[in-house]
Amino acid sequence: GENVEQHPSTLSVQEGDSAVIKCTYSDSASNYFPWYKQELGKRPQLIIDIRSNVGEKKDQRIAVTLNKTAKHFSLHITETQPEDSAVYFCAASTGTGGFKTIFGAGTRLFVKA
Amino acid sequence: NAGVTQTPKFQVLKTGQSMTLQCAQDMNHEYMSWYRQDPGMGLRLIHYSVGAGITDQGEVPNGYNVSRSTTEDFPLRLLSAAPSQTSVYFCASSYSWENIQYFGAGTRLSVL
C-alpha cells in the first residue's frame, strides 16, 4: 500500500525566513497531494493541494512542488509569520487497493518572532 | 451548513466497554473516512466509505467497525475498548477520494 514519509519532524525558523517541508510517497499511482495545517487543539484544514498533472502551484506565501518521477513533493512557506506556527501534514491519495488518503507523520513548525 | 459534526467531544471508557463515535455531514459528500491521531504518528486511516452501503478498511482497522446506511452518517464502533485505542479520532468527508477533506472537530477518547 501507499506509504508517505515526511521530513523534518520539527522545524524552527526566524520570522521572515522561508520554511520547506518535504514528503516522499511510494505508490506511483497516487495522483492527488494535499497539505493540511493543524493548530493546537484544532482540526486539520487544507492549505494547498496539487494534482499529478501539475508541477507547481502557488497561493500567496505558500507553494507546493511535485516531482512525479522522484515521487516527492514539497511545501514552501515564504516570509513566515508567528501565526504560521502549527503542525503541517502532507498526504497522498491513491486508488490502488482501494481509495485512500495516506498522511505523513507531520512537521511541527515554530516561527520565532 | 454545519459541515462535519462529531459527537461526543470527549469520552472515557473502561477496558472492554463498547461505544459508538458519531459522525454526520451535511454537504452531500460521498466519501467519508475515520482517522486516529497519536503523537508523532500523524493521521492514520481506520476505515473509509465511498458511498452509502460501501465501506473498506484503512491502515489500522482492527478493533473498529463501521457502517454507512445513509450518505450523511458514518458511525465508528469500538467493539471492546483497549488502552491502545486511547487517541484523538477525526471524521472527514469529501466530494471524492481525491479531493479536499473536511474534518470534524475530533473526539478525544481515553481507555482506562
mmCIF file of C-alpha atoms in Angstrom:
data_model
loop_
_atom_site.group_PDB
_atom_site.id
_atom_site.type_symbol
_atom_site.label_atom_id
_atom_site.label_comp_id
_atom_site.label_asym_id
_atom_site.label_seq_id
_atom_site.Cartn_x
_atom_site.Cartn_y
_atom_site.Cartn_z
ATOM 1 C CA GLY A 1 0.000 0.000 0.000
ATOM 2 C CA GLU A 2 0.891 3.670 -0.050
ATOM 3 C CA ASN A 3 3.494 4.969 2.389
ATOM 4 C CA VAL A 4 4.224 8.667 2.929
ATOM 5 C CA GLU A 5 7.367 9.889 4.680
ATOM 6 C CA GLN A 6 7.673 13.487 5.856
ATOM 7 C CA HIS A 7 10.746 15.484 6.943
ATOM 8 C CA PRO A 8 11.717 17.185 9.120
ATOM 9 C CA SER A 9 9.593 16.277 12.128
ATOM 10 C CA THR A 10 10.372 19.658 13.731
ATOM 11 C CA LEU A 11 11.385 22.909 12.080
ATOM 12 C CA SER A 12 12.245 26.186 13.768
ATOM 13 C CA VAL A 13 12.700 29.378 11.729
ATOM 14 C CA GLN A 14 13.022 33.086 12.385
ATOM 15 C CA GLU A 15 10.093 35.297 11.423
ATOM 16 C CA GLY A 16 10.501 36.377 7.808
ATOM 17 C CA ASP A 17 12.568 33.360 6.804
ATOM 18 C CA SER A 18 11.363 30.586 4.497
ATOM 19 C CA ALA A 19 10.325 27.100 5.601
ATOM 20 C CA VAL A 20 10.466 23.958 3.474
ATOM 21 C CA ILE A 21 8.851 20.619 4.317
ATOM 22 C CA LYS A 22 9.485 17.565 2.159
ATOM 23 C CA CYS A 23 7.493 14.381 1.570
ATOM 24 C CA THR A 24 8.065 11.222 -0.395
ATOM 25 C CA TYR A 25 5.467 8.645 -1.396
ATOM 26 C CA SER A 26 5.711 5.056 -2.578
ATOM 27 C CA ASP A 27 2.697 4.414 -4.854
ATOM 28 C CA SER A 28 3.317 5.717 -8.376
ATOM 29 C CA ALA A 29 -0.474 5.618 -8.965
ATOM 30 C CA SER A 30 -1.093 8.370 -6.379
ATOM 31 C CA ASN A 31 -2.440 11.448 -8.125
ATOM 32 C CA TYR A 32 -3.623 13.949 -5.509
ATOM 33 C CA PHE A 33 -1.345 15.538 -2.903
ATOM 34 C CA PRO A 34 -2.916 17.820 -0.267
ATOM 35 C CA TRP A 35 -1.269 19.703 2.582
ATOM 36 C CA TYR A 36 -3.108 20.303 5.859
ATOM 37 C CA LYS A 37 -2.337 22.676 8.713
ATOM 38 C CA GLN A 38 -3.360 21.815 12.262
ATOM 39 C CA GLU A 39 -3.185 24.374 15.027
ATOM 40 C CA LEU A 40 -3.002 23.208 18.625
ATOM 41 C CA GLY A 41 -6.271 21.582 19.701
ATOM 42 C CA LYS A 42 -7.937 22.226 16.349
ATOM 43 C CA ARG A 43 -8.933 20.124 13.358
ATOM 44 C CA PRO A 44 -6.695 19.783 10.257
ATOM 45 C CA GLN A 45 -7.531 22.227 7.486
ATOM 46 C CA LEU A 46 -6.413 22.206 3.872
ATOM 47 C CA ILE A 47 -3.941 24.941 2.941
ATOM 48 C CA ILE A 48 -2.970 23.887 -0.576
ATOM 49 C CA ASP A 49 -3.138 20.862 -2.853
ATOM 50 C CA ILE A 50 -1.667 19.707 -6.143
ATOM 51 C CA ARG A 51 -2.636 17.108 -8.710
ATOM 52 C CA SER A 52 -0.286 14.827 -10.601
ATOM 53 C CA ASN A 53 -0.638 16.682 -13.892
ATOM 54 C CA VAL A 54 0.801 19.876 -12.360
ATOM 55 C CA GLY A 55 4.385 20.501 -11.285
ATOM 56 C CA GLU A 56 3.931 23.574 -9.107
ATOM 57 C CA LYS A 57 1.153 25.586 -7.503
ATOM 58 C CA LYS A 58 1.286 28.852 -5.572
ATOM 59 C CA ASP A 59 -1.144 30.636 -3.279
ATOM 60 C CA GLN A 60 0.269 33.887 -1.882
ATOM 61 C CA ARG A 61 3.093 32.884 0.539
ATOM 62 C CA ILE A 62 2.555 29.160 0.087
ATOM 63 C CA ALA A 63 3.740 26.963 -2.781
ATOM 64 C CA VAL A 64 3.856 23.260 -3.446
ATOM 65 C CA THR A 65 6.092 21.448 -5.945
ATOM 66 C CA LEU A 66 5.659 17.905 -7.214
ATOM 67 C CA ASN A 67 8.222 15.633 -8.851
ATOM 68 C CA LYS A 68 6.355 12.554 -10.021
ATOM 69 C CA THR A 69 9.454 10.834 -11.357
ATOM 70 C CA ALA A 70 11.195 11.021 -7.998
ATOM 71 C CA LYS A 71 7.913 10.593 -6.085
ATOM 72 C CA HIS A 72 8.404 13.542 -3.840
ATOM 73 C CA PHE A 73 6.606 16.818 -3.165
ATOM 74 C CA SER A 74 7.421 19.816 -1.023
ATOM 75 C CA LEU A 75 5.704 22.685 0.774
ATOM 76 C CA HIS A 76 7.353 26.098 0.706
ATOM 77 C CA ILE A 77 6.275 28.916 3.014
ATOM 78 C CA THR A 78 7.904 32.291 2.408
ATOM 79 C CA GLU A 79 8.037 35.311 4.728
ATOM 80 C CA THR A 80 6.967 33.206 7.682
ATOM 81 C CA GLN A 81 4.880 34.789 10.432
ATOM 82 C CA PRO A 82 4.234 33.661 14.031
ATOM 83 C CA GLU A 83 0.716 32.581 13.034
ATOM 84 C CA ASP A 84 2.276 30.032 10.665
ATOM 85 C CA SER A 85 3.350 28.075 13.769
ATOM 86 C CA ALA A 86 1.423 24.776 13.629
ATOM 87 C CA VAL A 87 1.737 21.142 12.602
ATOM 88 C CA TYR A 88 1.727 20.550 8.843
ATOM 89 C CA PHE A 89 0.752 17.250 7.253
ATOM 90 C CA CYS A 90 1.345 16.096 3.709
ATOM 91 C CA ALA A 91 -0.809 13.353 2.198
ATOM 92 C CA ALA A 92 -1.143 11.252 -0.930
ATOM 93 C CA SER A 93 -4.369 9.896 -2.386
ATOM 94 C CA THR A 94 -4.288 6.637 -4.270
ATOM 95 C CA GLY A 95 -6.821 4.414 -5.982
ATOM 96 C CA THR A 96 -4.583 1.360 -5.688
ATOM 97 C CA GLY A 97 -6.002 -1.269 -3.304
ATOM 98 C CA GLY A 98 -8.974 0.922 -2.509
ATOM 99 C CA PHE A 99 -9.465 4.675 -2.397
ATOM 100 C CA LYS A 100 -7.310 6.056 0.359
ATOM 101 C CA THR A 101 -5.604 9.193 1.536
ATOM 102 C CA ILE A 102 -2.454 8.374 3.500
ATOM 103 C CA PHE A 103 -0.854 11.059 5.666
ATOM 104 C CA GLY A 104 2.735 11.755 6.614
ATOM 105 C CA ALA A 105 3.678 11.887 10.308
ATOM 106 C CA GLY A 106 3.628 15.693 10.402
ATOM 107 C CA THR A 107 6.079 18.580 10.823
ATOM 108 C CA ARG A 108 5.860 20.897 13.799
ATOM 109 C CA LEU A 109 6.819 24.383 12.618
ATOM 110 C CA PHE A 110 7.890 27.047 15.101
ATOM 111 C CA VAL A 111 8.219 30.628 13.853
ATOM 112 C CA LYS A 112 10.173 32.774 16.295
ATOM 113 C CA ALA A 113 9.311 36.449 16.430
ATOM 114 C CA ASN B 1 -24.424 24.406 6.938
ATOM 115 C CA ALA B 2 -22.693 22.714 9.891
ATOM 116 C CA GLY B 3 -20.058 20.786 7.862
ATOM 117 C CA VAL B 4 -18.834 17.664 9.674
ATOM 118 C CA THR B 5 -20.205 17.099 13.167
ATOM 119 C CA GLN B 6 -18.690 14.619 15.599
ATOM 120 C CA THR B 7 -20.069 13.508 18.938
ATOM 121 C CA PRO B 8 -19.053 13.189 21.681
ATOM 122 C CA LYS B 9 -16.121 15.595 22.064
ATOM 123 C CA PHE B 10 -14.656 13.672 24.997
ATOM 124 C CA GLN B 11 -15.164 10.139 26.259
ATOM 125 C CA VAL B 12 -13.617 7.956 28.960
ATOM 126 C CA LEU B 13 -14.117 4.200 28.729
ATOM 127 C CA LYS B 14 -13.052 1.224 30.778
ATOM 128 C CA THR B 15 -11.233 -1.631 29.088
ATOM 129 C CA GLY B 16 -13.718 -3.970 27.456
ATOM 130 C CA GLN B 17 -16.532 -1.448 27.082
ATOM 131 C CA SER B 18 -18.031 -0.732 23.675
ATOM 132 C CA MET B 19 -19.157 2.561 22.240
ATOM 133 C CA THR B 20 -20.022 4.346 19.008
ATOM 134 C CA LEU B 21 -18.464 7.587 17.820
ATOM 135 C CA GLN B 22 -20.935 9.530 15.723
ATOM 136 C CA CYS B 23 -20.130 11.464 12.546
ATOM 137 C CA ALA B 24 -22.554 13.356 10.340
ATOM 138 C CA GLN B 25 -22.050 15.685 7.371
ATOM 139 C CA ASP B 26 -24.499 17.943 5.570
ATOM 140 C CA MET B 27 -22.508 18.586 2.385
ATOM 141 C CA ASN B 28 -23.838 15.564 0.453
ATOM 142 C CA HIS B 29 -20.318 14.156 0.222
ATOM 143 C CA GLU B 30 -19.926 10.597 -0.990
ATOM 144 C CA TYR B 31 -16.523 9.944 0.585
ATOM 145 C CA MET B 32 -16.171 9.720 4.359
ATOM 146 C CA SER B 33 -13.303 8.463 6.490
ATOM 147 C CA TRP B 34 -12.177 7.920 10.066
ATOM 148 C CA TYR B 35 -8.655 8.684 11.291
ATOM 149 C CA ARG B 36 -6.932 8.339 14.599
ATOM 150 C CA GLN B 37 -4.231 10.784 15.645
ATOM 151 C CA ASP B 38 -1.480 9.779 18.031
ATOM 152 C CA PRO B 39 1.561 11.902 18.972
ATOM 153 C CA GLY B 40 4.306 11.654 16.351
ATOM 154 C CA MET B 41 2.282 9.373 14.079
ATOM 155 C CA GLY B 42 0.167 11.736 12.070
ATOM 156 C CA LEU B 43 -3.312 10.757 10.956
ATOM 157 C CA ARG B 44 -3.822 7.063 10.360
ATOM 158 C CA LEU B 45 -6.772 5.860 8.310
ATOM 159 C CA ILE B 46 -9.051 3.423 10.149
ATOM 160 C CA HIS B 47 -11.962 2.870 7.742
ATOM 161 C CA TYR B 48 -13.465 4.746 4.853
ATOM 162 C CA SER B 49 -16.575 4.749 2.686
ATOM 163 C CA VAL B 50 -17.062 5.770 -0.933
ATOM 164 C CA GLY B 51 -20.849 5.916 -0.645
ATOM 165 C CA ALA B 52 -23.875 4.565 1.191
ATOM 166 C CA GLY B 53 -23.581 0.815 1.681
ATOM 167 C CA ILE B 54 -19.863 0.702 0.746
ATOM 168 C CA THR B 55 -17.073 0.597 3.314
ATOM 169 C CA ASP B 56 -13.475 -0.573 3.298
ATOM 170 C CA GLN B 57 -10.522 -0.933 5.627
ATOM 171 C CA GLY B 58 -7.761 1.604 6.010
ATOM 172 C CA GLU B 59 -4.317 1.257 7.606
ATOM 173 C CA VAL B 60 -5.391 0.373 11.157
ATOM 174 C CA PRO B 61 -8.878 -1.246 11.077
ATOM 175 C CA ASN B 62 -8.519 -3.858 13.845
ATOM 176 C CA GLY B 63 -10.860 -3.326 16.793
ATOM 177 C CA TYR B 64 -13.185 -0.985 14.870
ATOM 178 C CA ASN B 65 -16.342 -1.458 12.836
ATOM 179 C CA VAL B 66 -18.157 0.956 10.536
ATOM 180 C CA SER B 67 -21.347 1.061 8.519
ATOM 181 C CA ARG B 68 -22.795 3.570 6.059
ATOM 182 C CA SER B 69 -26.561 3.287 5.807
ATOM 183 C CA THR B 70 -27.054 6.894 4.651
ATOM 184 C CA THR B 71 -24.941 9.452 2.814
ATOM 185 C CA GLU B 72 -24.946 11.733 5.864
ATOM 186 C CA ASP B 73 -23.848 9.388 8.680
ATOM 187 C CA PHE B 74 -20.733 7.297 9.218
ATOM 188 C CA PRO B 75 -20.500 5.937 12.780
ATOM 189 C CA LEU B 76 -17.376 4.247 14.167
ATOM 190 C CA ARG B 77 -17.869 1.415 16.643
ATOM 191 C CA LEU B 78 -15.319 0.231 19.167
ATOM 192 C CA LEU B 79 -16.220 -3.362 19.906
ATOM 193 C CA SER B 80 -14.191 -3.946 23.092
ATOM 194 C CA ALA B 81 -12.125 -0.919 24.053
ATOM 195 C CA ALA B 82 -8.420 -1.361 24.835
ATOM 196 C CA PRO B 83 -5.912 1.147 26.260
ATOM 197 C CA SER B 84 -4.144 1.120 22.869
ATOM 198 C CA GLN B 85 -7.248 2.802 21.428
ATOM 199 C CA THR B 86 -6.673 5.904 23.535
ATOM 200 C CA SER B 87 -6.372 8.592 20.860
ATOM 201 C CA VAL B 88 -7.993 11.538 19.153
ATOM 202 C CA TYR B 89 -10.421 10.428 16.463
ATOM 203 C CA PHE B 90 -11.265 12.556 13.442
ATOM 204 C CA CYS B 91 -14.017 12.003 10.925
ATOM 205 C CA ALA B 92 -13.668 13.625 7.499
ATOM 206 C CA SER B 93 -15.752 13.932 4.367
ATOM 207 C CA SER B 94 -15.053 14.952 0.788
ATOM 208 C CA TYR B 95 -16.674 15.125 -2.610
ATOM 209 C CA SER B 96 -14.463 12.249 -3.796
ATOM 210 C CA TRP B 97 -11.467 10.254 -2.613
ATOM 211 C CA GLU B 98 -9.083 12.572 -4.471
ATOM 212 C CA ASN B 99 -10.429 15.860 -3.208
ATOM 213 C CA ILE B 100 -10.177 18.191 -0.207
ATOM 214 C CA GLN B 101 -11.299 16.562 3.035
ATOM 215 C CA TYR B 102 -13.282 18.489 5.652
ATOM 216 C CA PHE B 103 -12.608 17.338 9.175
ATOM 217 C CA GLY B 104 -14.835 17.260 12.204
ATOM 218 C CA ALA B 105 -13.658 18.771 15.496
ATOM 219 C CA GLY B 106 -12.492 15.416 16.804
ATOM 220 C CA THR B 107 -13.291 13.078 19.699
ATOM 221 C CA ARG B 108 -10.723 12.665 22.465
ATOM 222 C CA LEU B 109 -11.032 9.103 23.783
ATOM 223 C CA SER B 110 -9.321 7.692 26.843
ATOM 224 C CA VAL B 111 -9.489 3.975 27.651
ATOM 225 C CA LEU B 112 -8.526 3.089 31.200
#
